Every structure is written in structure tokens, then in C-alpha cells.
PDB file of N, CA and C in Angstrom:
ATOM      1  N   UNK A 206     121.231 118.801 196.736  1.00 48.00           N
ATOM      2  CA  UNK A 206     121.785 118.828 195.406  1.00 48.00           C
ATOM      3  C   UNK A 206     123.206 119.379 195.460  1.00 48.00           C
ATOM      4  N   UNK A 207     123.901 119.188 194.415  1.00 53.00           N
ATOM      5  CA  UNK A 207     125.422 119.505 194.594  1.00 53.00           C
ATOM      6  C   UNK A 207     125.969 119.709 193.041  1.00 53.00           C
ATOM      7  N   UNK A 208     126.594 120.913 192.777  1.00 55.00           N
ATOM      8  CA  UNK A 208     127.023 121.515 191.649  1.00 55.00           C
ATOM      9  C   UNK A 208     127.925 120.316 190.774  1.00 55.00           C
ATOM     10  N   UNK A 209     127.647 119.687 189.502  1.00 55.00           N
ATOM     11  CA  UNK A 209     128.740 118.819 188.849  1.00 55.00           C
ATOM     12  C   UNK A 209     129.647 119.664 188.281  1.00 55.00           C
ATOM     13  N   UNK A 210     130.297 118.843 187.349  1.00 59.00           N
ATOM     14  CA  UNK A 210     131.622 119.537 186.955  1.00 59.00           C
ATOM     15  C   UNK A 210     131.396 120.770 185.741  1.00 59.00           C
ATOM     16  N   UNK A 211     130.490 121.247 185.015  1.00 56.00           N
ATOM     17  CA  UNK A 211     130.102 122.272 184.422  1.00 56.00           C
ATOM     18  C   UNK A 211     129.306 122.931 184.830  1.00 56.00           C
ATOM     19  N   UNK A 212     129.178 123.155 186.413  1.00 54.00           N
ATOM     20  CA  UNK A 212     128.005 124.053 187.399  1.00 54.00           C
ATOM     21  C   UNK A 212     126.779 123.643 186.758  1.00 54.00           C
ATOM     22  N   UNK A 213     126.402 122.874 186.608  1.00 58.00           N
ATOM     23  CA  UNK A 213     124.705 122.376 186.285  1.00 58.00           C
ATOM     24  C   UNK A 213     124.793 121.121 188.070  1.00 58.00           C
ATOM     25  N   UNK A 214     123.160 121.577 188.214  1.00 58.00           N
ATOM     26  CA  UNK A 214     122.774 120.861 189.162  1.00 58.00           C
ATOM     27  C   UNK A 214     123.186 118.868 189.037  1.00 58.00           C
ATOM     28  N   UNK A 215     123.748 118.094 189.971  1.00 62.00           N
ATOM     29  CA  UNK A 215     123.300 117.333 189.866  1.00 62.00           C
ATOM     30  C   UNK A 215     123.142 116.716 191.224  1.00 62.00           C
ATOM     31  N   UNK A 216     121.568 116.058 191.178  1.00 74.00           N
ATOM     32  CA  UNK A 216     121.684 115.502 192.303  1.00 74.00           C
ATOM     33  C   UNK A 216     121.541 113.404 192.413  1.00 74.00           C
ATOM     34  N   UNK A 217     121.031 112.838 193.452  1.00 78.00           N
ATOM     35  CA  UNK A 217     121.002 111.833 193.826  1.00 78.00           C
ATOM     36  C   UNK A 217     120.249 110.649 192.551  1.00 78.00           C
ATOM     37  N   UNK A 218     119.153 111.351 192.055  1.00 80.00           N
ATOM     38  CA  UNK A 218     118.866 110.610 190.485  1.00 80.00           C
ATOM     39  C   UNK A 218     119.768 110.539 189.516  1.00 80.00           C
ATOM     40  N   UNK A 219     120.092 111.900 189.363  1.00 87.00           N
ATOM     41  CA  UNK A 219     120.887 111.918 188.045  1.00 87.00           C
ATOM     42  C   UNK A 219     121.931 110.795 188.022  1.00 87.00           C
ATOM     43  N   UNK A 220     122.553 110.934 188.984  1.00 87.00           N
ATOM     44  CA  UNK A 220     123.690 109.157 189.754  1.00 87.00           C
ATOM     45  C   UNK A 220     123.068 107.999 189.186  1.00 87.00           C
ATOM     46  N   UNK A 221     122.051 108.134 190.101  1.00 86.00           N
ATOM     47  CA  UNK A 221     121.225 106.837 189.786  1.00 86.00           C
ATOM     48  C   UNK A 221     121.396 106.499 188.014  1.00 86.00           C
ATOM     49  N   UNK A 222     120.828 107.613 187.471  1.00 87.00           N
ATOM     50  CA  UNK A 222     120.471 107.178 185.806  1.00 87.00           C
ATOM     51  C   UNK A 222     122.231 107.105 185.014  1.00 87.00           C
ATOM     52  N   UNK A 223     122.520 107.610 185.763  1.00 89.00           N
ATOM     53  CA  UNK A 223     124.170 107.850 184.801  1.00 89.00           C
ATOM     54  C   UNK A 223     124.590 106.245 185.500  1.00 89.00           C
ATOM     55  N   UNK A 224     124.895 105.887 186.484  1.00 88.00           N
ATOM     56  CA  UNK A 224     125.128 104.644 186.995  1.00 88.00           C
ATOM     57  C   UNK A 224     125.046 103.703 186.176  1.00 88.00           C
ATOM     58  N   UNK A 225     123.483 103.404 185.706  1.00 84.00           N
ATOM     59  CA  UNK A 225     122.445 102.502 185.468  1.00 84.00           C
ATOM     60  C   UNK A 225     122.435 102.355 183.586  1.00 84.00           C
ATOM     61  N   UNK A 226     122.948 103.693 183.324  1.00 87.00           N
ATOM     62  CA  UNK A 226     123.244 103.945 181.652  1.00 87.00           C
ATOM     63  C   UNK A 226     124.305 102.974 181.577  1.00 87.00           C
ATOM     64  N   UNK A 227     125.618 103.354 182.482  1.00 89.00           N
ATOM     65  CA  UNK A 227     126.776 102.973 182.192  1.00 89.00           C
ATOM     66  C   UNK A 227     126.926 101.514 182.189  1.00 89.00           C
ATOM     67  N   UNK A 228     126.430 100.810 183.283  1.00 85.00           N
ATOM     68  CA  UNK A 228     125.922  99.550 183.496  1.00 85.00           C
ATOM     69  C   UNK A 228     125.634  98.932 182.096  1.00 85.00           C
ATOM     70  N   UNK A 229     124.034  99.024 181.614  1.00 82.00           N
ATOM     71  CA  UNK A 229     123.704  98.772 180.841  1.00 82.00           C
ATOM     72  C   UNK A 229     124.147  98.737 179.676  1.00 82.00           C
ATOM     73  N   UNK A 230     125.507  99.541 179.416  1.00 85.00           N
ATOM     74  CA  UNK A 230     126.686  99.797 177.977  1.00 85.00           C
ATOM     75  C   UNK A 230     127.638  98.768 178.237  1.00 85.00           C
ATOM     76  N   UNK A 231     128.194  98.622 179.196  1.00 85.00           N
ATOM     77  CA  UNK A 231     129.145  97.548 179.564  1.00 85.00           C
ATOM     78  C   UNK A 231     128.447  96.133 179.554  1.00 85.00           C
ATOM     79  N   UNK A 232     127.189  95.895 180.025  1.00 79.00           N
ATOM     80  CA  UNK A 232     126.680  94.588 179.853  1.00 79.00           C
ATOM     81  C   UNK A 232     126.260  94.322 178.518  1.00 79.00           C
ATOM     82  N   UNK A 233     126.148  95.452 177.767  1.00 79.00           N
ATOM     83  CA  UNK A 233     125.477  94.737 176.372  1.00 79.00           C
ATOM     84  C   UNK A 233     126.774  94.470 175.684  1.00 79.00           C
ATOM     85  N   UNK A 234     128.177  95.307 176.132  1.00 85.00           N
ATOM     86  CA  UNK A 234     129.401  94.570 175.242  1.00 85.00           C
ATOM     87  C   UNK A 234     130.325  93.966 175.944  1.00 85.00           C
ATOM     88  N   UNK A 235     129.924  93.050 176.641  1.00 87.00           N
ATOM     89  CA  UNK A 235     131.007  92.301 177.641  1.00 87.00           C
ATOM     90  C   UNK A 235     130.294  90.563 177.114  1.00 87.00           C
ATOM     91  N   UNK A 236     131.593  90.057 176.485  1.00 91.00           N
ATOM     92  CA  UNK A 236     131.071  89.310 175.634  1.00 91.00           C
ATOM     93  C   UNK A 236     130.453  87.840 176.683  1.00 91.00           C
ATOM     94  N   UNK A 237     130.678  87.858 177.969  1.00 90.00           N
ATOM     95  CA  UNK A 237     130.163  86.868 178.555  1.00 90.00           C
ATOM     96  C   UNK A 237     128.595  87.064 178.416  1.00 90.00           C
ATOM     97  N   UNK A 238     128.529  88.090 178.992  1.00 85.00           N
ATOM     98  CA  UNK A 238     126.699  88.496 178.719  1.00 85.00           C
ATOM     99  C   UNK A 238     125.971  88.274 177.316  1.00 85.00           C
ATOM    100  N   UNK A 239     127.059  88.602 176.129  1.00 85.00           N
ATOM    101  CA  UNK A 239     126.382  88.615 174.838  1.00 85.00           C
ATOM    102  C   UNK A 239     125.864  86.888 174.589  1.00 85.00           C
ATOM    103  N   UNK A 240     127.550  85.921 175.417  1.00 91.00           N
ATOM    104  CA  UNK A 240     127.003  84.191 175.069  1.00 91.00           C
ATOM    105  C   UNK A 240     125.528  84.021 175.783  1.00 91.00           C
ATOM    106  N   UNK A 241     125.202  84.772 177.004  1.00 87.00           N
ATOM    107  CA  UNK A 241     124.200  83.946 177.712  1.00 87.00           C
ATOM    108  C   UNK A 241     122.533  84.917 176.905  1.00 87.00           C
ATOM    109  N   UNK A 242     122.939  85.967 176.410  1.00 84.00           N
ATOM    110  CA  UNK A 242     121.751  85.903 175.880  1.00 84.00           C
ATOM    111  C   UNK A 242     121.702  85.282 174.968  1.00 84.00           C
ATOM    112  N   UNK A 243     122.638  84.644 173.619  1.00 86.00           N
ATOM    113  CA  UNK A 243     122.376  83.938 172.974  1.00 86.00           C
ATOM    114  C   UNK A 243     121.811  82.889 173.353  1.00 86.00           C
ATOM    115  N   UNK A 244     122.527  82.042 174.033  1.00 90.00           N
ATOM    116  CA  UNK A 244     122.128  81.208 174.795  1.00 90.00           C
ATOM    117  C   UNK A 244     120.554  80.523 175.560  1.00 90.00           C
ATOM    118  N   UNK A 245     120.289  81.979 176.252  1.00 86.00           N
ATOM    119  CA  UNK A 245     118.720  81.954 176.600  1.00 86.00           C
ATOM    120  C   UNK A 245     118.143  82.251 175.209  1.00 86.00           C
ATOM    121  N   UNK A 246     118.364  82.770 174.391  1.00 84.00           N
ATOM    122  CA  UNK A 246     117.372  83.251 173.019  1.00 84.00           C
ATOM    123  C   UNK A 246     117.272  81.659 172.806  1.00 84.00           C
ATOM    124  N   UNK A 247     118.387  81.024 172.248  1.00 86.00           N
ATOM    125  CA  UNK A 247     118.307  79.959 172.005  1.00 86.00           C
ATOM    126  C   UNK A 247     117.458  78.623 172.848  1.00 86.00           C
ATOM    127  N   UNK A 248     117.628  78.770 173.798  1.00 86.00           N
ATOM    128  CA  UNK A 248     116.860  77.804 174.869  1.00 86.00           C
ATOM    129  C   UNK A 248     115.535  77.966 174.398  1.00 86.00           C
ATOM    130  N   UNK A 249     115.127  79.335 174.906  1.00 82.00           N
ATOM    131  CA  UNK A 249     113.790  79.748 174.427  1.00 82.00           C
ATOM    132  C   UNK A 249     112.984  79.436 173.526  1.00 82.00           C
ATOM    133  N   UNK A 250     113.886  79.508 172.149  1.00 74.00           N
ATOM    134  CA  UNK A 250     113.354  80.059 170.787  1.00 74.00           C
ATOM    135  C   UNK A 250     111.971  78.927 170.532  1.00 74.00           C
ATOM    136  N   UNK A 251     111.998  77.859 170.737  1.00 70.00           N
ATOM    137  CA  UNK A 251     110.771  77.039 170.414  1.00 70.00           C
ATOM    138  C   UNK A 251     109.880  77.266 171.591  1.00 70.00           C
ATOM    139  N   UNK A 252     109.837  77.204 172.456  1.00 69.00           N
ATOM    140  CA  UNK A 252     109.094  77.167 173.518  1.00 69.00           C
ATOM    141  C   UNK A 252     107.970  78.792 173.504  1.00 69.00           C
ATOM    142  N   UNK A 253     109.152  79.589 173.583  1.00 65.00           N
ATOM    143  CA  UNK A 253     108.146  80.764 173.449  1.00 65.00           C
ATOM    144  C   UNK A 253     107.364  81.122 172.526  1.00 65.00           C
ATOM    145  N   UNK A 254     107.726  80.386 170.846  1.00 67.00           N
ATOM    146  CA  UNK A 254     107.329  80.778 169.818  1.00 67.00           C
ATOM    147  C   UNK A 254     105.546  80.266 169.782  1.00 67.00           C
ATOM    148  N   UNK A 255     105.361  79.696 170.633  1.00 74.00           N
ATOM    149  CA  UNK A 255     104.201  78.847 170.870  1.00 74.00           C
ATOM    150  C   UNK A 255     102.901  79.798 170.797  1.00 74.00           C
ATOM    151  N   UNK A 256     102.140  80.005 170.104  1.00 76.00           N
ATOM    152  CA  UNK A 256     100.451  80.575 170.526  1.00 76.00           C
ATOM    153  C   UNK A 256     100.382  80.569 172.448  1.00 76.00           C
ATOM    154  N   UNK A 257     100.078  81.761 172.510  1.00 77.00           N
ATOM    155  CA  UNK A 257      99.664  82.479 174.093  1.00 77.00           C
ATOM    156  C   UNK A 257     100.950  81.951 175.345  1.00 77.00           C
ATOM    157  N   UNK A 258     102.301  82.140 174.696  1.00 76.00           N
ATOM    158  CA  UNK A 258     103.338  81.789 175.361  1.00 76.00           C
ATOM    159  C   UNK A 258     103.763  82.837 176.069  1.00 76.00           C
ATOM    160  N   UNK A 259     104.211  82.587 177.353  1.00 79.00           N
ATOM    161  CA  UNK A 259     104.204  84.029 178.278  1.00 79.00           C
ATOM    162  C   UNK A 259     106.122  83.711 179.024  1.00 79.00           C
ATOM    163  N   UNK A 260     106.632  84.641 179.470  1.00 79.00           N
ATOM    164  CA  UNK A 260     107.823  84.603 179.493  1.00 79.00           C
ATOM    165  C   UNK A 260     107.894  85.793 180.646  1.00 79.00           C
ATOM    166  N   UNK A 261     107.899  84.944 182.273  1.00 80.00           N
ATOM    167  CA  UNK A 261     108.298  85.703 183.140  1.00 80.00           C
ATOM    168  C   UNK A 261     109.633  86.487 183.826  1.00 80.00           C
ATOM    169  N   UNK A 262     110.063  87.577 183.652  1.00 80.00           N
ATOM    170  CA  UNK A 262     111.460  87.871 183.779  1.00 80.00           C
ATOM    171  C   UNK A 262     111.705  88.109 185.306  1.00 80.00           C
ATOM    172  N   UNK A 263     111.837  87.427 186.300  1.00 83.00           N
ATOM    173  CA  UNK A 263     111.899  87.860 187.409  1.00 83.00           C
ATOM    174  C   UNK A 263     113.856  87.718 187.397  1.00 83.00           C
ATOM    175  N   UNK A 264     113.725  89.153 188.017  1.00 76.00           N
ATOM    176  CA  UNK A 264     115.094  89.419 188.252  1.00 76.00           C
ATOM    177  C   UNK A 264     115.691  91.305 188.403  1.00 76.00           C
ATOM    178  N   UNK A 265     116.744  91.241 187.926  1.00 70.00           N
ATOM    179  CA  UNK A 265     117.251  92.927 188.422  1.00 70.00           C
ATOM    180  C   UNK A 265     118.372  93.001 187.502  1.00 70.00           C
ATOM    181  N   UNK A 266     118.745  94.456 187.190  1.00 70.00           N
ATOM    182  CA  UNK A 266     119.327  94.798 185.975  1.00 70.00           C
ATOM    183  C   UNK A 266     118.641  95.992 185.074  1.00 70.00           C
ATOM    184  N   UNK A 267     118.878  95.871 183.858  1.00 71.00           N
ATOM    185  CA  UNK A 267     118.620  97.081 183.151  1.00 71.00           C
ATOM    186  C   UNK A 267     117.217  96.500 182.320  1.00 71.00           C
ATOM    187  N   UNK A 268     117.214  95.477 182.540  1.00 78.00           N
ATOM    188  CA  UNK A 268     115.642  94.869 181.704  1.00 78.00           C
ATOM    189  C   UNK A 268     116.481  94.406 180.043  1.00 78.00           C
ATOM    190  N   UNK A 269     117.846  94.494 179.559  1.00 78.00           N
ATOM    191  CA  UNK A 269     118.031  94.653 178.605  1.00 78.00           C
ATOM    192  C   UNK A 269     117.467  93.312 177.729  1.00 78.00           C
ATOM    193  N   UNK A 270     117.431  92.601 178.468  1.00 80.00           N
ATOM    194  CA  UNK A 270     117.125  90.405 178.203  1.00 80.00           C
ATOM    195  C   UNK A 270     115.913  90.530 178.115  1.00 80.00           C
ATOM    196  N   UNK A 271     114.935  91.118 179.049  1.00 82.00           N
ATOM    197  CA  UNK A 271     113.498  90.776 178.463  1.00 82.00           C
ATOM    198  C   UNK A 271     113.450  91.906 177.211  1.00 82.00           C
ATOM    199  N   UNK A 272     114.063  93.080 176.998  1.00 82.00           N
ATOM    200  CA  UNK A 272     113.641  93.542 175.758  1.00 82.00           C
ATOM    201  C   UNK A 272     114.152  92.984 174.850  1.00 82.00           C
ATOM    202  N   UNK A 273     115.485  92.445 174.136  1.00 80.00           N
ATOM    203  CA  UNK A 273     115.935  91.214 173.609  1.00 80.00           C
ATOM    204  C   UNK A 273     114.763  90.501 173.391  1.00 80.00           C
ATOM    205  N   UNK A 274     114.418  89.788 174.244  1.00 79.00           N
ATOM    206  CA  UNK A 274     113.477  88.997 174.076  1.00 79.00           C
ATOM    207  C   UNK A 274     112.105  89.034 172.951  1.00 79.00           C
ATOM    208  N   UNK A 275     111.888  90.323 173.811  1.00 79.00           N
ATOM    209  CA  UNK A 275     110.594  90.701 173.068  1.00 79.00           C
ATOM    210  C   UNK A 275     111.198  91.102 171.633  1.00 79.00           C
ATOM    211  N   UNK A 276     112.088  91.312 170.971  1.00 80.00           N
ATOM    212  CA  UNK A 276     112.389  92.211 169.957  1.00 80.00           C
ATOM    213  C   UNK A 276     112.267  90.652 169.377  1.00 80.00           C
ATOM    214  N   UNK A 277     113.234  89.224 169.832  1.00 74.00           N
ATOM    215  CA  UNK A 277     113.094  88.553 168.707  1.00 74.00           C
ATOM    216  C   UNK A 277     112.165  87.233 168.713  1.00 74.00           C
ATOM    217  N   UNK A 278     111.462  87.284 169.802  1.00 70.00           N
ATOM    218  CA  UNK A 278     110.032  86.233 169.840  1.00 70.00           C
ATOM    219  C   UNK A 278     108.625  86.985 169.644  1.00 70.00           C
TER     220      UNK A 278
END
């Protein structure tokens, strides 16, 4: 572990999650990302709306697209 800049501990997670925050702020307002989730919402929108429709997210990132997802199907 190694002292941050107001002497509070930080170590090798805390990186990780501060990293992974910051990430996830920049991809939700970087407007290329905002067209392609429209985009996939849109592709989607009939297909998933279907009775016992399942929607596999294989991939890496902050998960922000499959929660999107789920919020509007």
C-alpha cells in the first residue's frame, strides 16, 4: 500500500475502481459511444421486446450497455 495525496491509504484496488469510474464517465459522454448505444437500442428495440427474449452481452467495459439495456427493454 502507498500513502495518496491526503495521507489516506491507497492501494492497487482503489486504482483499479478510480480507473474504471473515470472510464465509465468519459464513455457515457463521448458522443461516439452515446450514437452506438442509440443505435444498438434501436436495432434491438423489436427483437428484444418479444415474450422470453434474452440478450447476451459478451464483452468488457463498465457493463454500462447491458444496463441501458435493461433500463429500456
Amino acid at each position: 500500500m502507498t500513502a495518496g495525496a491526503n495521507g489516506d491509504r491507497v492501494d492497487g484496488m482503489d486504482r483499479w475502481d478510480r480507473h474504471w469510474r473515470r472510464f465509465a464517465l468519459s464513455a457515457r459522454i463521448n458522443p461516439a459511444q452515446a450514437f452506438r448505444r442509440r443505435l444498438i437500442l434501436h436495432l434491438l428495440g423489436g427483437a428484444a421486446a418479444e415474450p422470453g427474449a434474452t440478450i447476451l452481452d459478451i464483452g468488457c467495459g463498465s457493463g454500462d450497455l447491458l444496463a441501458e439495456l435493461a433500463a429500456h427493454l
